[in-house]
Short mmCIF file of C-alpha atoms in Angstrom, two decimals:
data_model
loop_
_atom_site.label_atom_id
_atom_site.label_comp_id
_atom_site.label_asym_id
_atom_site.label_seq_id
_atom_site.Cartn_x
_atom_site.Cartn_y
_atom_site.Cartn_z
CA ARG Z 1 -6.85 -8.40 33.33
CA ALA Z 2 -5.63 -9.95 29.99
CA LYS Z 3 -8.81 -8.68 28.19
CA VAL Z 4 -8.05 -5.10 29.54
CA ILE Z 5 -4.44 -5.28 28.22
CA HIS Z 6 -5.71 -6.61 24.86
CA ALA Z 7 -8.33 -3.81 24.65
CA GLU Z 8 -5.67 -1.26 25.34
CA GLY Z 9 -3.42 -2.61 22.66
CA GLU Z 10 -6.32 -2.53 20.10
CA LEU Z 11 -7.01 1.13 21.12
CA GLN Z 12 -3.33 2.03 20.57
CA ALA Z 13 -3.23 0.17 17.21
CA SER Z 14 -6.37 1.88 15.98
CA SER Z 15 -4.83 5.25 16.88
CA LYS Z 16 -1.78 4.46 14.94
CA LEU Z 17 -3.76 3.25 11.91
CA LEU Z 18 -5.76 6.55 11.95
CA GLU Z 19 -2.46 8.47 12.07
CA SER Z 20 -1.03 6.47 9.22
CA ALA Z 21 -4.19 6.93 7.06
CA GLN Z 22 -4.03 10.64 7.70
CA THR Z 23 -0.38 10.76 6.62
CA LEU Z 24 -0.99 8.74 3.51
CA ALA Z 25 -4.05 10.97 2.57
CA LYS Z 26 -1.78 14.03 2.76
CA GLN Z 27 0.89 12.55 0.51
CA PRO Z 28 -0.53 10.24 -2.19
CA GLU Z 29 2.99 9.36 -3.43
CA SER Z 30 3.57 7.71 -0.15
CA LEU Z 31 0.94 5.14 -0.88
CA HIS Z 32 2.76 4.21 -4.10
CA LEU Z 33 6.03 3.82 -2.04
CA ARG Z 34 4.05 1.58 0.38
CA TYR Z 35 2.84 -0.61 -2.53
CA LEU Z 36 6.48 -0.99 -3.70
CA GLN Z 37 7.72 -1.87 -0.13
CA THR Z 38 4.86 -4.56 0.03
CA LEU Z 39 5.96 -5.96 -3.30
CA THR Z 40 9.57 -6.16 -2.19
CA GLU Z 41 8.45 -7.93 1.07
CA ILE Z 42 6.27 -10.53 -0.62
CA ALA Z 43 8.64 -11.11 -3.54
CA SER Z 44 11.05 -13.09 -1.39
CA ASP Z 45 8.36 -15.80 -0.73
CA LYS Z 46 8.80 -18.23 -3.65
CA THR Z 47 6.49 -20.93 -2.29
CA HIS Z 48 3.18 -19.16 -2.99
CA THR Z 49 1.44 -17.55 -5.80
CA ILE Z 50 0.62 -14.01 -4.91
CA VAL Z 51 -2.24 -11.99 -6.49
CA PHE Z 52 -1.42 -8.28 -5.82
CA PRO Z 53 -3.89 -5.55 -6.72
CA LEU Z 54 -2.33 -2.71 -8.64
CA PRO Z 55 -4.22 0.61 -8.93
CA MET Z 56 -4.89 1.77 -12.43
CA ASP Z 57 -3.57 5.22 -11.70
CA MET Z 58 -0.31 3.76 -10.62
CA LEU Z 59 -0.14 1.46 -13.71
CA LYS Z 60 -0.87 4.38 -16.00
CA SER Z 61 1.84 6.47 -14.49
CA LEU Z 62 4.33 3.67 -14.83
CA LEU Z 63 3.36 2.91 -18.44
CA GLY Z 64 3.49 6.58 -19.40
CA LYS Z 65 7.24 6.56 -18.73
CA LEU Z 66 7.85 3.76 -21.34
CA PRO Z 67 8.78 4.86 -24.92
CA ASN Z 68 6.23 4.16 -27.61
CA VAL Z 69 3.39 3.42 -25.21
CA GLU Z 70 0.13 5.35 -25.53
CA ILE Z 71 -2.16 5.67 -22.65
CA GLU Z 72 -5.90 5.99 -23.20
CA LYS Z 73 -7.38 9.14 -21.80
CA GLU Z 74 -10.68 8.87 -19.85
#
């Protein structure tokens, strides 16, 4: 019985993950917001060193807003 309940939970979770991925694919900006939310959540943990990957396109868009910063075009 416990295995059936666990399997049903996994099925529901995978369905929600698929729905989330489809939503993020429609709105690329929402992925940037999710990154910022994650940074906010992990920033409160002062006991560990955190390595957080930052996509280059996000970094370029942030640097492009700074004065006197030239971004190399690919």
